[in-house]
Amino acid sequence: MTGIPSDLAPPAHQAVLAAGLDPAALPRHLAIIMDGNGRWARARGLPRIAGHRKGADAVRELVTHCAEFGIPYLTLYSFSSENWKRPLAEVEGLMGLLRRYLQSEIDTLHRQNIRFRVIGTRERLSDDIQKLIAASEEKTAQNSGLTLVLALSYGAREELVQAAQRLACAVRAGSLAPEAITEAMISQHLTTADMPDPDVVLRTSGEQRLSNFMLWQAAYAEFIFVDTLWPDFDKTALITALRAYGRRDRRFGGVDG
Ligand code: IPE
Ligand code: IPE
Ligand code: MG
């Protein structure tokens, strides 16, 4: 496998072995499209927000396990640029959960040596949430464990448009020739600039689509689709997914051996 965290700290190494996983076959960057909260709630006759609340619990648990396994990057698609279309009450409910998550979790994340980051159009979020995000990023910036990335008001097409606009400005200013634009330059103008591309894009709830997530970055990601609804995604489900990833043969256009 490639894209492997090569220097797992001894406790992470032990946790990985104890889970029956191969430390040499872990993703460097696991990206998850957390889907199915609404269906989880509907199946129980509960309001959709109850599913989102339970989904937030699943996030807390997952983050702990990823940190424990020494996975370097975890990106969670939490709110898409298209999710603003949802009924106001649901959007407000989700923003309330996000606010509470930021208020209650950051100290715990910091203690776990987790570096917190947000990608997406954060300017669309409320001022107080933007402030909480900035404070959380600042507080955890020097941590060296898991980098936890929340994709909030994130849309890959929007991100690519912004990159194109910035490069076009450089061309207009005369500091960049169009033919000098490289793949690396485009990557550098995305919000994920300093992160490795995802090795895995995992989506829960049985849907098999990207829904505008990491269109550029997922060029060579392994896709894993599971039927589990997000609120039910637990440690066992994570281990099963990591094992499936470990069995994949990544060729990147080359040939075996
Ligand atoms: C994922 O669950 C959470 C967000 C998109 C914010 P959904 O809310 O999409 O749940 P389903 O797809 O309706 O079951
Ligand atoms: C994708 O889920 C976005 C997130 C998980 C945050 P959606 O539920 O919004 O996607 P569609 O509408 O089913 O494609
Ligand atoms: Mg959905």
Short mmCIF file of C-alpha atoms and ligand atoms in Angstrom, two decimals:
data_model
loop_
_atom_site.label_atom_id
_atom_site.label_comp_id
_atom_site.label_asym_id
_atom_site.label_seq_id
_atom_site.Cartn_x
_atom_site.Cartn_y
_atom_site.Cartn_z
CA MET A 1 0.00 0.00 0.00
CA THR A 2 1.04 3.61 -0.40
CA GLY A 3 0.16 6.76 1.49
CA ILE A 4 0.94 4.99 4.72
CA PRO A 5 1.57 6.67 8.05
CA SER A 6 5.10 5.35 8.38
CA ASP A 7 5.89 6.44 11.90
CA LEU A 8 3.03 5.24 14.07
CA ALA A 9 3.76 6.03 17.71
CA PRO A 10 3.99 2.88 19.87
CA PRO A 11 0.55 3.32 21.54
CA ALA A 12 -1.12 3.79 18.13
CA HIS A 13 0.77 0.79 16.78
CA GLN A 14 -0.53 -1.31 19.67
CA ALA A 15 -4.12 -0.10 19.20
CA VAL A 16 -3.97 -0.93 15.49
CA LEU A 17 -2.64 -4.42 16.14
CA ALA A 18 -5.20 -5.00 18.90
CA ALA A 19 -7.94 -4.16 16.39
CA GLY A 20 -6.55 -6.81 14.05
CA LEU A 21 -5.41 -4.20 11.50
CA ASP A 22 -2.16 -3.98 9.58
CA PRO A 23 -0.29 -0.81 10.63
CA ALA A 24 1.32 -0.68 7.17
CA ALA A 25 -2.06 -0.59 5.42
CA LEU A 26 -3.78 2.35 7.08
CA PRO A 27 -4.91 5.37 5.10
CA ARG A 28 -3.03 8.59 5.60
CA HIS A 29 -6.20 10.51 4.98
CA LEU A 30 -9.66 9.10 5.61
CA ALA A 31 -12.52 11.23 4.29
CA ILE A 32 -16.11 10.45 5.22
CA ILE A 33 -19.42 11.53 3.75
CA MET A 34 -21.56 11.10 6.83
CA ASP A 35 -25.00 10.34 5.44
CA GLY A 36 -28.22 8.85 6.75
CA ASN A 37 -29.04 10.85 9.87
CA GLY A 38 -32.51 11.71 8.60
CA ARG A 39 -33.34 8.11 7.71
CA TRP A 40 -32.04 6.92 11.08
CA ALA A 41 -34.49 9.30 12.79
CA ARG A 42 -37.39 8.50 10.47
CA ALA A 43 -37.01 4.77 11.15
CA ARG A 44 -37.61 5.58 14.83
CA GLY A 45 -40.42 8.04 14.31
CA LEU A 46 -38.17 10.85 15.53
CA PRO A 47 -37.56 14.33 14.06
CA ARG A 48 -34.59 14.62 11.70
CA ILE A 49 -32.66 16.68 14.24
CA ALA A 50 -32.63 13.66 16.58
CA GLY A 51 -30.70 11.83 13.86
CA HIS A 52 -28.24 14.69 13.57
CA ARG A 53 -27.76 14.70 17.33
CA LYS A 54 -27.03 10.99 17.32
CA GLY A 55 -24.75 11.59 14.33
CA ALA A 56 -22.73 14.05 16.38
CA ASP A 57 -22.27 11.35 19.04
CA ALA A 58 -20.96 9.03 16.32
CA VAL A 59 -18.49 11.77 15.30
CA ARG A 60 -17.12 12.03 18.86
CA GLU A 61 -16.55 8.30 19.00
CA LEU A 62 -15.03 8.05 15.54
CA VAL A 63 -12.59 10.89 16.15
CA THR A 64 -11.33 9.17 19.29
CA HIS A 65 -10.73 5.90 17.46
CA CYS A 66 -9.00 7.54 14.50
CA ALA A 67 -6.71 9.41 16.89
CA GLU A 68 -6.04 6.21 18.82
CA PHE A 69 -5.10 4.38 15.58
CA GLY A 70 -2.69 7.13 14.58
CA ILE A 71 -4.50 8.05 11.36
CA PRO A 72 -2.95 11.39 10.33
CA TYR A 73 -5.95 13.08 8.64
CA LEU A 74 -9.69 12.64 9.05
CA THR A 75 -12.05 14.82 7.02
CA LEU A 76 -15.76 14.78 7.83
CA TYR A 77 -18.24 16.16 5.31
CA SER A 78 -20.54 17.84 7.79
CA PHE A 79 -22.51 20.40 5.78
CA SER A 80 -22.40 20.89 2.02
CA SER A 81 -22.80 24.10 0.05
CA GLU A 82 -26.08 22.57 -1.15
CA ASN A 83 -27.35 21.78 2.36
CA TRP A 84 -28.28 25.47 2.74
CA LYS A 85 -31.32 24.52 0.63
CA ARG A 86 -32.79 22.51 3.50
CA PRO A 87 -35.67 23.88 5.58
CA LEU A 88 -34.54 26.73 7.83
CA ALA A 89 -35.42 24.80 10.99
CA GLU A 90 -33.12 21.94 10.00
CA VAL A 91 -30.28 24.28 9.03
CA GLU A 92 -30.65 26.09 12.34
CA GLY A 93 -30.74 22.79 14.21
CA LEU A 94 -27.53 21.68 12.50
CA MET A 95 -25.84 25.01 13.23
CA GLY A 96 -26.90 24.69 16.86
CA LEU A 97 -25.30 21.25 17.05
CA LEU A 98 -22.15 22.59 15.41
CA ARG A 99 -22.00 25.48 17.90
CA ARG A 100 -22.39 23.08 20.81
CA TYR A 101 -19.80 20.70 19.38
CA LEU A 102 -17.27 23.51 19.08
CA GLN A 103 -18.02 24.78 22.57
CA SER A 104 -17.94 21.41 24.31
CA GLU A 105 -15.37 19.39 22.35
CA ILE A 106 -12.40 21.62 21.73
CA ASP A 107 -10.78 21.12 25.12
CA THR A 108 -11.15 17.35 24.72
CA LEU A 109 -9.69 17.48 21.21
CA HIS A 110 -6.82 19.59 22.47
CA ARG A 111 -6.10 17.11 25.28
CA GLN A 112 -6.06 14.33 22.68
CA ASN A 113 -3.36 16.26 20.76
CA ILE A 114 -5.78 16.72 17.83
CA ARG A 115 -5.34 19.58 15.38
CA PHE A 116 -8.69 21.02 14.34
CA ARG A 117 -9.38 22.64 10.97
CA VAL A 118 -12.29 23.71 8.84
CA ILE A 119 -12.57 23.78 5.05
CA GLY A 120 -15.42 25.34 3.08
CA THR A 121 -16.93 28.78 2.72
CA ARG A 122 -16.84 29.71 6.39
CA GLU A 123 -17.98 33.27 5.60
CA ARG A 124 -21.48 31.87 5.14
CA LEU A 125 -21.58 30.65 8.76
CA SER A 126 -22.77 32.93 11.56
CA ASP A 127 -20.24 35.30 13.12
CA ASP A 128 -20.20 33.52 16.46
CA ILE A 129 -19.54 30.14 14.80
CA GLN A 130 -16.77 31.68 12.70
CA LYS A 131 -15.20 33.00 15.92
CA LEU A 132 -15.47 29.60 17.61
CA ILE A 133 -13.83 27.96 14.59
CA ALA A 134 -10.99 30.47 14.52
CA ALA A 135 -10.39 30.03 18.26
CA SER A 136 -10.45 26.23 17.94
CA GLU A 137 -8.03 26.24 15.03
CA GLU A 138 -5.71 28.57 16.86
CA LYS A 139 -5.81 26.65 20.12
CA THR A 140 -4.99 23.32 18.46
CA ALA A 141 -2.68 24.56 15.69
CA GLN A 142 0.50 23.18 17.25
CA ASN A 143 -0.89 19.73 18.04
CA SER A 144 0.88 16.85 16.34
CA GLY A 145 -1.71 14.05 16.46
CA LEU A 146 -4.73 13.54 14.23
CA THR A 147 -5.71 16.47 12.02
CA LEU A 148 -9.50 16.62 12.18
CA VAL A 149 -10.98 18.55 9.28
CA LEU A 150 -14.65 19.53 9.22
CA ALA A 151 -15.97 20.34 5.74
CA LEU A 152 -18.57 23.02 6.47
CA SER A 153 -20.53 24.84 3.82
CA TYR A 154 -18.13 22.98 1.56
CA GLY A 155 -18.64 22.40 -2.15
CA ALA A 156 -15.89 21.13 -4.42
CA ARG A 157 -17.11 23.04 -7.47
CA GLU A 158 -17.20 26.28 -5.49
CA GLU A 159 -13.68 25.53 -4.26
CA LEU A 160 -12.46 24.94 -7.84
CA VAL A 161 -14.11 28.14 -9.05
CA GLN A 162 -12.28 30.11 -6.36
CA ALA A 163 -8.99 28.50 -7.34
CA ALA A 164 -9.62 29.38 -11.00
CA GLN A 165 -10.44 32.98 -10.05
CA ARG A 166 -7.22 33.36 -8.07
CA LEU A 167 -5.08 31.93 -10.84
CA ALA A 168 -6.88 34.15 -13.39
CA CYS A 169 -6.05 37.20 -11.27
CA ALA A 170 -2.37 36.23 -11.29
CA VAL A 171 -2.50 35.84 -15.07
CA ARG A 172 -4.17 39.24 -15.47
CA ALA A 173 -1.57 40.81 -13.21
CA GLY A 174 1.12 39.40 -15.46
CA SER A 175 2.73 37.29 -12.73
CA LEU A 176 1.63 33.96 -14.20
CA ALA A 177 1.60 32.64 -17.75
CA PRO A 178 -1.46 30.47 -18.56
CA GLU A 179 0.75 27.64 -19.83
CA ALA A 180 2.71 27.73 -16.56
CA ILE A 181 -0.35 26.58 -14.57
CA THR A 182 0.31 23.11 -13.17
CA GLU A 183 -1.70 20.48 -11.31
CA ALA A 184 0.30 21.31 -8.19
CA MET A 185 -0.69 24.97 -8.50
CA ILE A 186 -4.35 24.07 -8.68
CA SER A 187 -3.96 21.84 -5.60
CA GLN A 188 -2.22 24.70 -3.82
CA HIS A 189 -5.19 26.98 -4.45
CA LEU A 190 -7.72 24.62 -2.90
CA THR A 191 -8.72 24.80 0.76
CA THR A 192 -6.95 21.46 1.26
CA ALA A 193 -3.63 22.89 0.04
CA ASP A 194 -1.43 21.56 2.82
CA MET A 195 -3.17 18.20 3.23
CA PRO A 196 -2.54 14.90 1.45
CA ASP A 197 -5.29 13.79 -0.94
CA PRO A 198 -7.76 11.38 0.66
CA ASP A 199 -6.78 7.73 0.32
CA VAL A 200 -10.33 6.69 1.13
CA VAL A 201 -13.68 8.33 0.56
CA LEU A 202 -16.21 6.43 2.62
CA ARG A 203 -19.93 7.10 2.41
CA THR A 204 -22.55 5.69 4.71
CA SER A 205 -26.28 5.06 4.19
CA GLY A 206 -26.10 3.15 0.91
CA GLU A 207 -25.87 6.21 -1.35
CA GLN A 208 -23.13 5.90 -3.94
CA ARG A 209 -22.27 9.42 -5.04
CA LEU A 210 -19.88 12.22 -4.15
CA SER A 211 -22.43 15.01 -3.71
CA ASN A 212 -19.84 17.67 -4.60
CA PHE A 213 -17.17 16.42 -2.18
CA MET A 214 -13.44 16.68 -3.00
CA LEU A 215 -13.86 16.28 -6.75
CA TRP A 216 -10.23 17.14 -7.47
CA GLN A 217 -8.63 15.56 -4.43
CA ALA A 218 -10.41 12.20 -4.77
CA ALA A 219 -8.89 11.47 -8.21
CA TYR A 220 -7.23 8.30 -6.88
CA ALA A 221 -9.15 7.71 -3.67
CA GLU A 222 -10.51 4.27 -2.87
CA PHE A 223 -14.30 4.43 -2.55
CA ILE A 224 -16.04 2.52 0.17
CA PHE A 225 -19.82 2.56 0.33
CA VAL A 226 -21.56 1.01 3.31
CA ASP A 227 -25.26 0.62 4.05
CA THR A 228 -24.89 1.57 7.72
CA LEU A 229 -26.64 4.85 8.55
CA TRP A 230 -24.21 7.42 9.95
CA PRO A 231 -25.52 7.40 13.58
CA ASP A 232 -24.87 3.64 13.68
CA PHE A 233 -21.31 3.90 12.36
CA ASP A 234 -19.25 2.59 15.28
CA LYS A 235 -15.77 1.27 15.98
CA THR A 236 -16.55 -2.11 14.42
CA ALA A 237 -17.76 -0.40 11.24
CA LEU A 238 -14.58 1.69 11.16
CA ILE A 239 -12.36 -1.37 11.54
CA THR A 240 -14.28 -3.19 8.79
CA ALA A 241 -13.81 -0.24 6.45
CA LEU A 242 -10.09 0.07 7.26
CA ARG A 243 -9.66 -3.63 6.60
CA ALA A 244 -11.42 -3.29 3.24
CA TYR A 245 -9.07 -0.43 2.36
CA GLY A 246 -6.06 -2.54 3.32
CA ARG A 247 -7.08 -5.17 0.77
CA ARG A 248 -7.30 -2.72 -2.12
CA ASP A 249 -4.65 -2.82 -4.79
CA ARG A 250 -3.80 0.77 -5.68
CA ARG A 251 -2.09 1.04 -9.03
CA PHE A 252 -2.35 4.76 -9.84
CA GLY A 253 -2.39 3.91 -13.52
CA GLY A 254 0.65 1.65 -13.33
CA VAL A 255 0.89 -2.12 -13.32
CA ASP A 256 1.21 -4.64 -10.49
CA GLY A 257 4.56 -5.69 -9.10
C1 IPE B 1 -26.32 13.61 6.71
O1 IPE B 1 -27.56 13.04 6.94
C2 IPE B 1 -26.15 14.93 7.43
C3 IPE B 1 -26.13 16.10 6.55
C4 IPE B 1 -26.19 16.07 5.24
C5 IPE B 1 -26.05 17.41 7.18
P1 IPE B 1 -28.84 13.47 6.11
O2 IPE B 1 -29.52 14.58 6.83
O3 IPE B 1 -28.51 13.73 4.71
O4 IPE B 1 -29.71 12.15 6.24
P2 IPE B 1 -30.63 11.47 5.12
O5 IPE B 1 -29.81 11.32 3.89
O6 IPE B 1 -31.79 12.38 4.93
O7 IPE B 1 -31.02 10.17 5.72
C1 IPE B 2 -23.94 14.94 1.47
O1 IPE B 2 -25.13 14.39 1.91
C2 IPE B 2 -23.49 16.04 2.36
C3 IPE B 2 -23.10 15.65 3.71
C4 IPE B 2 -23.04 14.43 4.18
C5 IPE B 2 -22.72 16.73 4.58
P1 IPE B 2 -26.54 14.83 1.33
O2 IPE B 2 -27.56 14.00 2.02
O3 IPE B 2 -26.69 16.29 1.40
O4 IPE B 2 -26.39 14.43 -0.21
P2 IPE B 2 -27.49 14.10 -1.31
O5 IPE B 2 -28.42 15.26 -1.36
O6 IPE B 2 -28.19 12.85 -0.89
O7 IPE B 2 -26.70 13.91 -2.56
MG MG B 3 -28.45 12.59 3.05
#
